[in-house]
Amino acid sequence: MNTFWQRRRSAPYTLLILMLALFFTKPVASMAQSQLTDSLTKVLAAHPTKDTTRVNILNQLSRFLFTQVPSLTETYAKEAFYISDSLYYLPGKLWATRNLALAENAKGNLEKQMDLTLEALKLAEQLNDLKATGILNADLGNILIEQQQPRQGLIYQKKALAIKQKENDKAEIGKTLNGIGTSYMVLKEWDSALHFLYASERIKLALNDHRGLAYAYENIGIILSVKGNYQEALRYHTMSSQYYKESDNIQGVVKSYLNMAQTNTFLKDFTAAEEDLQNAARLNKSMQNTRNEMIYYRYRSMLDSARGNFAQALENYKEFQALSEDFFSTEKSRFIANSKEKYESEKKQHENELLKKEQLLHLATIRQQQILVIFCIALFMALATITVLLYRMFKRQKDLYSQLNSRNRRVQQQNQIILDQNAALESGNQVKDKIFSVISHDLRAPLGILEGMLFLLRDEKMSQEQFNMFVDELWRDMKNTSSMMDNLLQWANSQMKGIRVMPDDFNITVLLNNEFELLQTLARQKNIQLNHYLPPVIHVFADKDMIRMVLRNLISNAIKFTPKNGSIVIDYRLSPDKVEVMVKDNGIGIPSEDQSKVFSNIYYSTTGTQNEKGCGLGLPLSKDFIQRNNGEIWFQSYKEKGTSFHFTLPLSEEEETNAYGRTIILQPTRDYSH
């Protein structure tokens, strides 16, 4: 194999290899990365032949483009991989696989990057390439750091350092020392991190490696800022920005501006901090990096707070929270997509294995049939033994078909098991997706706002009087969040484990009266009048906790969609064997096109008249509870006129129907008594 590749690299490509040798012997620090990329592009265009030389140029160009145009990294790496695979050129395939892994990192697919890096590491170990083995172990350590597993990452980083020290590769040793320092940064072991980062700095200074120094200085500046040494931190961030600009690393320049903005804010140099933030926003506009935009609004909020502009600080903090929620949702969707892709891949692999087994079985059958034909010809020629031989072959063929049918039945059973497992996984994914959605969008938002308010109050950036202006709104948001959490837990329990109904006789009027203390407080927030006309005693036979949840959901829903100064009425109608309870409001109503979604599994949810949020689970959960208790539930609604929800429950056997009762009127401006 080695002789083969030596012959391939010689003869027609000598001139091109000399050009590459002259090109790569120049110190990297002495030219801009864009010039290096342009030169490699010209060399690639001058060599269209699909051989090992083109593979080496493609891999080199792919690696240099990683910090500039990640999409081109993937394009060139794929071409290098396919050419290497067709030529059985393992070194080219190794580095192409590594570049494909870097392209997945740029897209945020850390799991796919991990798989590709492990494939490249197998090739490096197969080739006994110590340099590649060290680099790929360092890559695995960096991936684990990004996956918030720094302890595991350190194992690979230190293994990579030992290999590179054995090879005495100074440039790679400097990179790995920086990676180990980053691991200790994530672990918040600042002194250990500085020890390795300063060691990396010394090596890179000796090599005049400005591109590598940019990363080391960024990390050193962050740690010094955490330790309170802001002047020194600003100096390192400034040098990091300069070296990122030299290497055309726009992403690094944006991070440097953000770091300098934070440090200048701590130093109370607000003018410089403002300028740094503007520069970061201008550059990130073309990059469209959501993480940098999140950091921008976070530091903008800190700057406004330091200036005393608390209202603007709160607005920017809300922007940061909104972007954080979107980023979390995107990461979740990406995780689900990657999981689905991995599942589909495994499913196809399983199907292929089954298909191969079936093909082998069919081939065996064909071979047996061929043997049968040969035997038949021989038996025809030997009439004396034809009867015995035909009988034996018939019996053998019958056994083969029996085995084939038996195997087919087993394959069908396995397919059915797979289908059942798919259905169970799909159901579990729906529950998980709904829980993630509610937590990430509906529960985190009010908690984030409360966090921001408490942050300003704790640091005395907001007076107690200013905070009191938001107390009612925060209290309402927390109660809505608590109600959503109750519904979410009940719904998740019903979906994942099922709910056991425990019916008993109880007075539904007493149950309703017990819930009015909370409901009165909610109604007072919007100056809504609550009336109920239930008599003192109505005994029903149902699960008391479920009916409490139904009443709370229906009345809370009515309050949510009723404007200020509105009214809500709870009425009833008795029949010989059941009671009908009605919750009527004069709120905004439900549009006719959305009425079919109210009780469905679509989990329809809209904001209330004061932007109250819900998770869309209350009404479907109420329907489920009523039906489990042998009742019915329905509603009538007219847009801008109001909505009335009705449900029935069976009366207990001791119930004596009474069409007369008392009226309890709850005024939101004063206390009430029963």
XYZ file of C-alpha atoms in Angstrom:
674
model
C 0.000 0.000 0.000
C 2.794 2.490 0.866
C 4.573 1.839 -2.471
C 1.282 2.407 -4.287
C 0.794 5.831 -2.731
C 4.410 6.786 -3.303
C 3.929 6.092 -7.018
C 0.672 8.115 -7.013
C 2.300 11.163 -5.435
C 5.234 11.216 -7.889
C 5.595 11.914 -11.599
C 2.809 14.185 -12.943
C 2.279 16.201 -9.745
C 5.882 17.120 -8.833
C 5.500 20.773 -9.831
C 2.247 21.186 -7.898
C 3.691 19.582 -4.764
C 6.694 21.944 -4.952
C 4.272 24.890 -5.076
C 2.459 23.553 -2.009
C 5.737 22.961 -0.167
C 6.895 26.523 -0.806
C 3.495 27.813 0.192
C 3.214 25.940 3.478
C 6.789 26.628 4.606
C 5.831 30.281 5.135
C 4.979 31.063 8.773
C 1.208 31.188 9.189
C 1.434 34.209 11.465
C 3.114 36.229 8.704
C 0.052 36.376 6.437
C -3.676 36.951 6.866
C -5.836 33.874 6.814
C -7.867 35.260 3.920
C -4.684 35.466 1.784
C -3.881 31.875 2.686
C -7.398 30.802 1.724
C -7.232 32.660 -1.611
C -3.888 31.029 -2.456
C -5.213 27.554 -1.641
C -8.308 28.190 -3.759
C -6.117 29.080 -6.748
C -3.977 25.969 -6.262
C -7.152 23.838 -6.072
C -8.528 25.350 -9.292
C -5.223 24.583 -11.028
C -5.425 20.903 -10.066
C -8.787 19.364 -11.132
C -7.472 15.767 -11.162
C -9.183 13.659 -8.504
C -6.094 12.220 -6.829
C -4.416 12.319 -3.421
C -2.909 15.760 -4.113
C -6.367 17.264 -4.614
C -7.528 15.495 -1.437
C -4.723 17.132 0.584
C -5.524 20.593 -0.854
C -9.261 20.125 -0.140
C -8.615 19.085 3.468
C -6.238 22.024 4.066
C -8.687 24.522 2.530
C -11.610 23.011 4.449
C -9.749 23.433 7.760
C -8.808 27.097 7.103
C -12.400 28.005 6.153
C -13.820 26.699 9.440
C -13.729 30.100 11.164
C -14.805 32.021 8.022
C -17.374 30.063 6.002
C -18.386 26.830 7.831
C -20.672 25.779 4.949
C -17.676 25.647 2.564
C -15.801 23.579 5.165
C -18.468 20.894 4.790
C -18.509 21.155 0.955
C -14.755 20.689 0.551
C -14.582 18.013 3.264
C -17.301 15.939 1.545
C -15.443 16.045 -1.783
C -12.180 15.043 -0.059
C -13.973 12.181 1.704
C -15.530 10.739 -1.481
C -12.266 10.947 -3.467
C -10.308 9.357 -0.587
C -12.904 6.600 -0.253
C -12.751 5.791 -3.976
C -8.920 5.702 -3.872
C -8.731 3.836 -0.511
C -6.592 6.756 0.698
C -7.000 6.430 4.481
C -5.010 9.561 5.567
C -7.189 11.762 3.349
C -10.337 10.050 4.640
C -9.187 10.627 8.240
C -8.769 14.413 7.892
C -11.903 14.758 5.749
C -13.924 13.046 8.497
C -12.406 15.387 11.096
C -13.325 18.459 8.979
C -16.889 17.147 8.589
C -17.031 16.914 12.388
C -15.916 20.573 12.674
C -18.663 21.564 10.210
C -21.245 19.837 12.444
C -19.857 21.832 15.402
C -20.517 25.070 13.505
C -24.134 23.919 13.032
C -24.439 23.048 16.749
C -24.831 19.277 16.156
C -22.537 18.136 18.975
C -23.755 14.523 18.965
C -23.058 14.166 15.239
C -19.677 15.846 15.727
C -18.893 13.286 18.457
C -19.765 10.348 16.151
C -17.630 11.681 13.273
C -14.681 12.434 15.579
C -14.776 8.886 16.953
C -14.746 7.538 13.363
C -11.707 9.689 12.581
C -9.985 8.498 15.776
C -10.439 4.848 14.703
C -8.743 5.642 11.379
C -5.874 7.434 13.175
C -5.302 4.451 15.465
C -5.492 2.108 12.461
C -2.785 4.171 10.711
C -0.797 4.502 13.982
C -0.769 8.285 13.388
C 0.158 9.723 16.814
C -0.238 13.363 15.739
C -3.788 12.784 14.483
C -4.580 10.710 17.593
C -3.522 13.595 19.839
C -5.540 16.169 17.871
C -8.687 14.008 17.833
C -8.465 13.268 21.576
C -8.294 17.034 22.131
C -11.350 17.444 19.870
C -13.284 14.897 21.959
C -12.353 16.810 25.106
C -13.618 20.085 23.570
C -16.922 18.453 22.553
C -17.481 17.150 26.086
C -16.770 20.642 27.467
C -19.458 22.104 25.174
C -21.809 19.344 26.385
C -21.205 20.541 29.985
C -19.136 17.462 30.883
C -15.774 19.135 31.741
C -14.552 16.303 33.985
C -14.874 13.802 31.124
C -13.389 16.368 28.755
C -10.282 16.724 30.940
C -9.570 12.995 30.588
C -9.313 13.299 26.789
C -7.486 16.647 26.952
C -4.764 15.284 29.250
C -4.451 12.149 27.125
C -3.995 14.409 24.075
C -1.367 16.485 25.950
C 0.676 13.362 26.789
C 0.662 12.272 23.115
C 1.632 15.749 21.839
C 4.408 16.108 24.416
C 5.762 12.750 23.275
C 5.718 14.062 19.697
C 7.183 17.410 20.918
C 4.668 19.304 18.737
C 4.826 22.776 20.334
C 1.926 24.278 18.364
C -0.447 21.419 19.269
C 0.773 21.421 22.900
C -0.184 25.104 23.134
C -3.687 24.359 21.776
C -4.250 21.510 24.215
C -3.024 23.561 27.204
C -5.613 26.176 26.213
C -8.279 23.421 26.050
C -7.375 22.148 29.529
C -7.552 25.708 30.852
C -11.019 26.028 29.298
C -12.126 22.832 31.086
C -11.069 24.255 34.443
C -12.883 27.504 33.562
C -16.142 25.569 33.117
C -15.452 23.893 36.485
C -14.838 27.402 37.971
C -11.396 26.349 39.220
C -9.895 29.685 38.243
C -6.325 29.258 39.522
C -5.891 25.904 37.767
C -7.333 27.404 34.598
C -4.891 30.353 34.696
C -1.951 27.985 35.250
C -2.601 26.125 31.987
C -3.630 29.247 30.034
C -0.425 31.084 30.951
C 1.563 27.975 29.927
C -0.272 28.021 26.590
C 0.465 31.757 26.233
C 4.212 31.215 26.678
C 4.347 28.580 23.943
C 2.272 30.617 21.503
C 4.368 33.737 22.118
C 7.500 31.734 21.347
C 5.904 30.493 18.101
C 4.496 33.969 17.291
C 1.101 32.251 16.930
C -1.248 35.261 16.985
C -4.249 33.187 15.929
C -3.812 30.838 18.900
C -3.048 33.726 21.284
C -6.449 35.244 20.480
C -8.217 32.267 22.110
C -5.844 32.133 25.093
C -6.132 35.886 25.775
C -9.926 35.738 25.576
C -10.044 33.037 28.272
C -7.447 34.770 30.480
C -9.394 38.028 30.251
C -12.633 36.296 31.296
C -10.986 34.729 34.371
C -9.298 37.983 35.429
C -12.651 39.743 35.147
C -14.262 37.095 37.392
C -11.439 37.595 39.929
C -12.078 41.371 39.901
C -8.866 42.427 38.113
C -10.747 44.486 35.516
C -7.858 46.623 34.202
C -5.728 43.585 33.439
C -8.768 41.764 32.009
C -9.421 44.689 29.652
C -5.814 44.545 28.439
C -6.111 40.867 27.544
C -9.495 41.366 25.846
C -8.011 44.194 23.759
C -5.112 41.984 22.607
C -7.531 39.137 21.878
C -9.634 41.463 19.691
C -6.524 42.591 17.765
C -5.412 39.019 17.018
C -8.917 37.889 16.064
C -9.003 40.740 13.535
C -5.629 39.656 12.131
C -6.934 36.126 11.494
C -10.273 37.367 10.017
C -12.177 35.551 12.787
C -15.340 37.684 12.881
C -16.954 35.443 15.491
C -13.966 36.001 17.784
C -14.038 39.779 17.211
C -17.713 39.907 18.248
C -16.969 37.965 21.460
C -14.038 40.296 22.218
C -16.223 43.410 21.859
C -18.821 41.881 24.191
C -16.153 40.974 26.763
C -14.659 44.501 26.594
C -18.145 46.006 26.992
C -18.743 44.010 30.187
C -15.308 44.874 31.588
C -15.699 48.606 30.787
C -19.090 48.516 32.526
C -17.407 47.161 35.667
C -14.767 49.903 35.316
C -17.628 52.455 34.953
C -16.270 53.586 31.571
C -19.789 53.719 30.144
C -18.801 55.525 26.919
C -16.311 52.817 25.978
C -18.789 50.092 26.956
C -21.467 51.675 24.739
C -19.065 51.822 21.794
C -18.035 48.173 22.291
C -21.674 47.047 22.355
C -22.448 48.979 19.160
C -19.458 47.391 17.393
C -20.539 43.923 18.543
C -24.110 44.490 17.309
C -22.869 45.788 13.944
C -20.635 42.754 13.302
C -23.128 40.206 14.639
C -25.793 41.560 12.291
C -24.088 39.743 9.429
C -23.224 36.665 11.535
C -26.805 36.163 12.842
C -25.437 34.392 15.945
C -28.279 33.977 18.479
C -25.952 33.242 21.404
C -23.989 36.488 20.828
C -27.268 38.420 20.530
C -28.389 36.989 23.900
C -25.099 38.080 25.506
C -25.468 41.525 23.889
C -28.854 42.180 25.556
C -27.576 40.788 28.864
C -24.609 43.195 28.890
C -26.802 46.035 27.566
C -29.089 45.483 30.576
C -26.068 45.586 32.923
C -24.861 48.841 31.336
C -28.306 50.494 31.597
C -28.600 49.352 35.208
C -25.149 50.776 36.021
C -26.213 54.097 34.448
C -29.374 54.145 36.570
C -31.730 53.612 33.615
C -33.673 50.809 35.293
C -36.692 50.833 32.976
C -34.493 50.336 29.899
C -32.446 47.764 31.807
C -35.613 45.783 32.476
C -36.654 45.972 28.807
C -33.249 44.704 27.661
C -33.354 41.957 30.276
C -36.754 40.892 28.909
C -35.216 40.766 25.417
C -32.461 38.560 26.836
C -35.063 36.288 28.435
C -37.064 36.052 25.194
C -33.960 35.150 23.172
C -32.979 32.609 25.841
C -36.383 30.946 25.518
C -36.135 30.863 21.709
C -32.597 29.470 21.925
C -33.762 26.801 24.374
C -36.635 25.863 22.048
C -34.283 25.713 19.052
C -31.837 23.516 20.963
C -34.693 21.290 22.059
C -36.003 20.991 18.481
C -32.493 20.249 17.256
C -32.081 17.592 19.936
C -35.422 16.013 18.984
C -34.509 16.145 15.262
C -31.123 14.524 15.949
C -32.773 11.857 18.103
C -35.334 11.200 15.386
C -32.619 10.999 12.735
C -30.625 8.579 14.874
C -33.742 6.495 15.483
C -34.581 6.406 11.767
C -31.001 5.384 10.990
C -31.133 2.548 13.506
C -34.529 1.526 12.177
C -33.227 1.390 8.601
C -30.208 -0.583 9.752
C -32.497 -3.076 11.482
C -34.692 -3.324 8.391
C -31.609 -3.898 6.227
C -30.476 -6.683 8.512
C -33.900 -8.320 8.273
C -33.830 -7.924 4.503
C -30.395 -9.536 4.312
C -31.640 -12.469 6.369
C -34.627 -12.870 4.073
C -32.374 -12.726 1.015
C -30.088 -15.382 2.479
C -33.131 -17.513 3.184
C -34.380 -17.094 -0.387
C -30.922 -17.936 -1.760
C -30.859 -21.083 0.352
C -34.269 -22.017 -1.019
C -33.104 -21.410 -4.595
C -30.028 -23.543 -4.036
C -32.206 -26.312 -2.644
C -34.464 -26.073 -5.675
C -31.461 -26.301 -7.988
C -30.310 -29.382 -6.148
C -33.832 -30.755 -6.493
C -33.743 -30.278 -10.269
C -30.370 -32.027 -10.504
C -31.631 -34.872 -8.396
C -34.776 -35.164 -10.493
C -32.715 -35.500 -13.677
C -30.541 -38.140 -12.019
C -33.601 -39.937 -10.678
C -35.265 -39.865 -14.085
C -32.207 -41.527 -15.517
C -32.253 -44.120 -12.743
C -35.876 -45.322 -12.739
C -35.142 -47.979 -10.191
C -34.507 -45.465 -7.414
C -36.634 -42.514 -8.640
C -39.582 -43.165 -6.324
C -37.467 -43.216 -3.156
C -35.444 -40.185 -4.141
C -38.522 -38.140 -5.131
C -40.128 -38.928 -1.788
C -37.045 -37.818 0.097
C -36.758 -34.567 -1.894
C -40.463 -33.825 -1.455
C -40.107 -34.235 2.283
C -37.034 -31.987 2.352
C -38.801 -29.304 0.310
C -41.769 -29.429 2.660
C -39.477 -28.928 5.658
C -37.818 -25.971 3.937
C -41.136 -24.279 3.245
C -42.196 -24.928 6.815
C -39.006 -23.279 8.081
C -39.523 -20.366 5.695
C -43.086 -19.818 6.886
C -41.958 -20.082 10.497
C -39.264 -17.472 9.937
C -41.701 -15.219 8.095
C -44.060 -15.377 11.064
C -41.217 -14.454 13.411
C -40.298 -11.505 11.167
C -43.937 -10.336 11.183
C -44.041 -10.617 14.977
C -40.836 -8.580 15.244
C -42.283 -5.933 12.892
C -45.417 -5.736 15.042
C -43.274 -5.293 18.169
C -41.382 -2.478 16.422
C -44.676 -0.788 15.422
C -45.970 -1.029 19.013
C -42.715 0.419 20.335
C -42.917 3.268 17.779
C -46.450 4.099 18.954
C -45.325 4.113 22.595
C -42.313 6.300 21.754
C -44.518 8.711 19.795
C -46.933 9.024 22.728
C -44.068 9.564 25.154
C -42.510 12.180 22.846
C -45.821 14.092 22.684
C -46.019 14.220 26.492
C -42.344 15.212 26.742
C -42.669 17.871 24.000
C -45.741 19.378 25.694
C -43.983 19.484 29.089
C -40.847 21.058 27.542
C -42.989 23.552 25.641
C -44.943 24.658 28.726
C -41.834 24.861 30.899
C -39.749 26.725 28.313
C -42.411 29.195 27.091
C -45.127 29.564 29.729
C -43.471 28.845 33.093
C -39.967 30.282 32.549
C -41.154 33.685 31.322
C -42.809 34.907 34.599
C -39.971 33.397 36.624
C -37.463 35.223 34.408
C -39.271 38.539 34.923
C -39.402 37.949 38.694
C -35.686 37.130 38.634
C -34.919 40.386 36.826
C -37.007 42.435 39.293
C -35.394 40.776 42.305
C -31.952 41.274 40.720
C -32.567 45.035 40.506
C -34.078 45.163 44.010
C -31.272 43.126 45.569
C -28.524 45.317 44.108
C -30.490 48.415 45.193
C -30.910 49.450 41.572
C -34.642 49.905 42.198
C -36.398 51.465 45.165
C -39.039 49.653 47.236
C -41.685 52.068 45.910
C -40.767 51.223 42.307
C -40.886 47.518 43.091
C -44.325 47.857 44.736
C -45.688 49.154 41.424
C -45.123 45.718 39.916
C -46.206 43.573 42.918
C -49.834 43.027 41.807
C -48.793 42.071 38.299
C -46.114 39.699 39.633
C -48.591 38.127 42.088
C -51.109 37.512 39.278
C -48.401 35.987 37.078
C -47.289 33.678 39.893
C -50.880 32.503 40.590
C -51.442 31.858 36.880
C -48.143 29.962 36.802
C -49.165 27.903 39.846
C -52.493 27.040 38.201
C -50.730 26.067 34.979
C -48.336 23.863 36.955
C -51.279 22.082 38.658
C -52.885 21.411 35.268
C -49.583 20.300 33.772
C -48.892 17.838 36.599
C -52.421 16.418 36.496
C -52.280 16.091 32.692
C -48.804 14.496 32.701
C -49.923 12.042 35.380
C -53.009 11.098 33.360
C -50.941 10.642 30.171
C -48.015 8.728 31.644
C -49.574 6.694 34.494
C -53.320 7.074 34.192
C -55.608 8.459 36.904
C -57.616 6.321 39.297
C -61.087 7.723 39.959
C -62.142 7.581 43.637
C -65.823 8.661 43.732
C -67.631 9.473 46.969
C -70.654 11.433 48.192
C -69.922 15.118 48.888
C -71.652 18.516 48.899
C -70.609 20.346 45.729
C -71.813 23.692 47.151
C -69.371 23.437 50.086
C -66.608 22.496 47.639
C -67.397 25.586 45.531
C -67.488 27.883 48.582
C -64.058 26.652 49.684
C -62.553 27.700 46.334
C -64.012 31.234 46.417
C -61.305 32.773 48.613
C -58.687 32.383 45.864
C -61.189 33.130 43.078
C -62.344 36.316 44.848
C -58.751 37.558 44.985
C -58.276 36.868 41.266
C -61.545 38.611 40.455
C -60.590 41.695 42.485
C -57.509 42.134 40.290
C -59.874 42.894 37.389
C -62.852 44.320 39.393
C -65.056 41.398 38.254
C -68.272 40.509 40.131
C -68.743 36.804 41.042
C -72.241 35.373 41.725
C -73.301 31.826 42.471
C -76.823 30.516 42.957
C -76.190 27.019 44.268
C -78.362 25.966 47.247
C -76.704 25.093 50.574
C -76.779 21.355 49.890
C -76.311 19.395 46.629
C -74.839 15.958 47.213
C -73.163 14.390 44.199
C -71.351 11.097 43.678
C -67.941 11.821 42.088
C -64.196 12.219 42.753
C -63.994 15.327 44.938
C -60.433 16.359 43.916
C -61.238 16.056 40.210
C -64.392 18.193 40.515
C -62.438 20.817 42.533
C -59.957 21.019 39.622
C -62.850 21.331 37.099
C -64.518 24.176 39.048
C -61.218 25.992 39.496
C -60.338 25.660 35.785
C -63.744 26.815 34.487
C -64.061 29.813 36.852
C -60.389 30.826 36.425
C -60.884 30.587 32.663
C -63.941 32.841 32.893
C -61.956 35.410 34.927
C -59.095 35.199 32.420
C -61.304 36.056 29.397
C -63.631 38.557 31.117
C -62.587 42.237 30.902
C -62.517 44.650 33.833
C -65.865 45.473 35.490
C -67.398 42.296 33.997
C -69.470 39.661 35.758
C -69.474 35.874 36.161
C -72.459 33.751 37.279
C -72.415 30.165 38.569
C -75.920 28.664 38.298
C -77.436 25.177 38.470
C -80.323 23.046 37.262
C -81.539 19.898 39.091
C -83.090 16.814 37.540
C -84.113 13.570 39.275
C -80.759 11.847 38.859
C -78.200 14.558 38.108
C -77.274 18.211 38.583
C -76.194 20.587 35.822
C -73.714 23.327 36.830
C -73.273 26.393 34.593
C -70.411 28.936 34.589
C -71.459 31.999 32.560
C -69.451 35.138 31.770
C -69.893 38.243 29.620
C -66.300 38.121 28.362
C -64.739 38.188 24.901
C -66.061 34.772 23.857
C -64.445 32.103 21.686
C -64.200 32.641 17.895
C -66.317 30.119 15.987
C -63.293 28.850 14.022
C -61.518 27.943 17.295
C -64.411 26.318 19.158
C -63.577 22.847 17.814
C -60.116 23.093 19.443
C -61.296 23.814 23.002
C -61.692 20.196 24.184
C -59.372 18.602 21.619
C -55.805 17.319 22.056
C -54.504 20.338 20.107
C -54.124 22.118 23.500
C -55.561 25.393 22.300
C -54.445 28.381 24.371
C -54.666 32.182 24.014
C -53.838 35.115 26.280
C -56.499 36.663 28.495
C -57.816 40.203 28.550
C -54.769 41.283 30.592
C -52.308 39.051 28.728
C -52.745 36.176 31.222
C -51.098 33.022 29.897
C -52.246 29.404 29.950
C -50.904 26.068 28.780
C -54.038 24.858 26.976
C -54.503 21.840 29.272
C -57.246 23.038 31.639
C -60.306 22.426 29.434
C -59.213 19.060 27.938
C -58.326 17.944 31.477
C -61.729 19.127 32.759
C -63.510 17.192 30.009
C -61.547 14.058 30.893
C -62.377 14.414 34.606
C -66.109 14.980 33.996
C -66.361 12.003 31.649
C -64.490 9.776 34.118
C -67.166 10.702 36.703
C -70.083 9.698 34.414
C -70.922 13.283 33.480
C -71.074 15.410 30.349
C -69.527 18.813 29.560
C -70.264 21.321 26.784
C -70.232 25.057 26.128
C -71.892 27.859 24.192
C -69.957 30.949 23.155
C -70.560 34.099 21.112
C -67.737 36.432 20.206
C -67.677 39.675 22.275
C -70.830 38.501 24.153
C -69.581 35.800 26.468
C -69.309 32.079 27.115
C -71.177 29.571 29.263
C -69.744 26.180 30.223
C -72.107 23.414 31.401
C -71.350 20.080 33.047
C -73.420 17.402 34.731
C -72.715 15.061 37.642
C -74.788 12.180 39.053
C -76.557 12.943 42.311
C -75.880 10.764 45.314
C -78.649 8.361 46.230
C -79.464 10.355 49.406
C -79.876 13.674 47.487
C -83.222 15.384 47.890
C -83.882 17.735 45.006
C -84.627 21.288 46.072
C -85.238 24.013 43.523
C -84.789 26.738 46.124
C -81.524 27.971 47.604
C -79.625 31.028 48.636
C -77.434 33.400 46.602
C -73.848 34.277 47.478
C -72.620 37.494 45.854
C -68.904 38.222 46.042
C -67.908 41.859 45.621
C -64.230 42.372 44.730
C -64.031 45.541 46.850
C -64.905 44.033 50.263
C -64.754 40.788 52.279
C -67.615 38.265 52.168
C -69.084 35.597 54.458
C -71.226 32.462 53.880
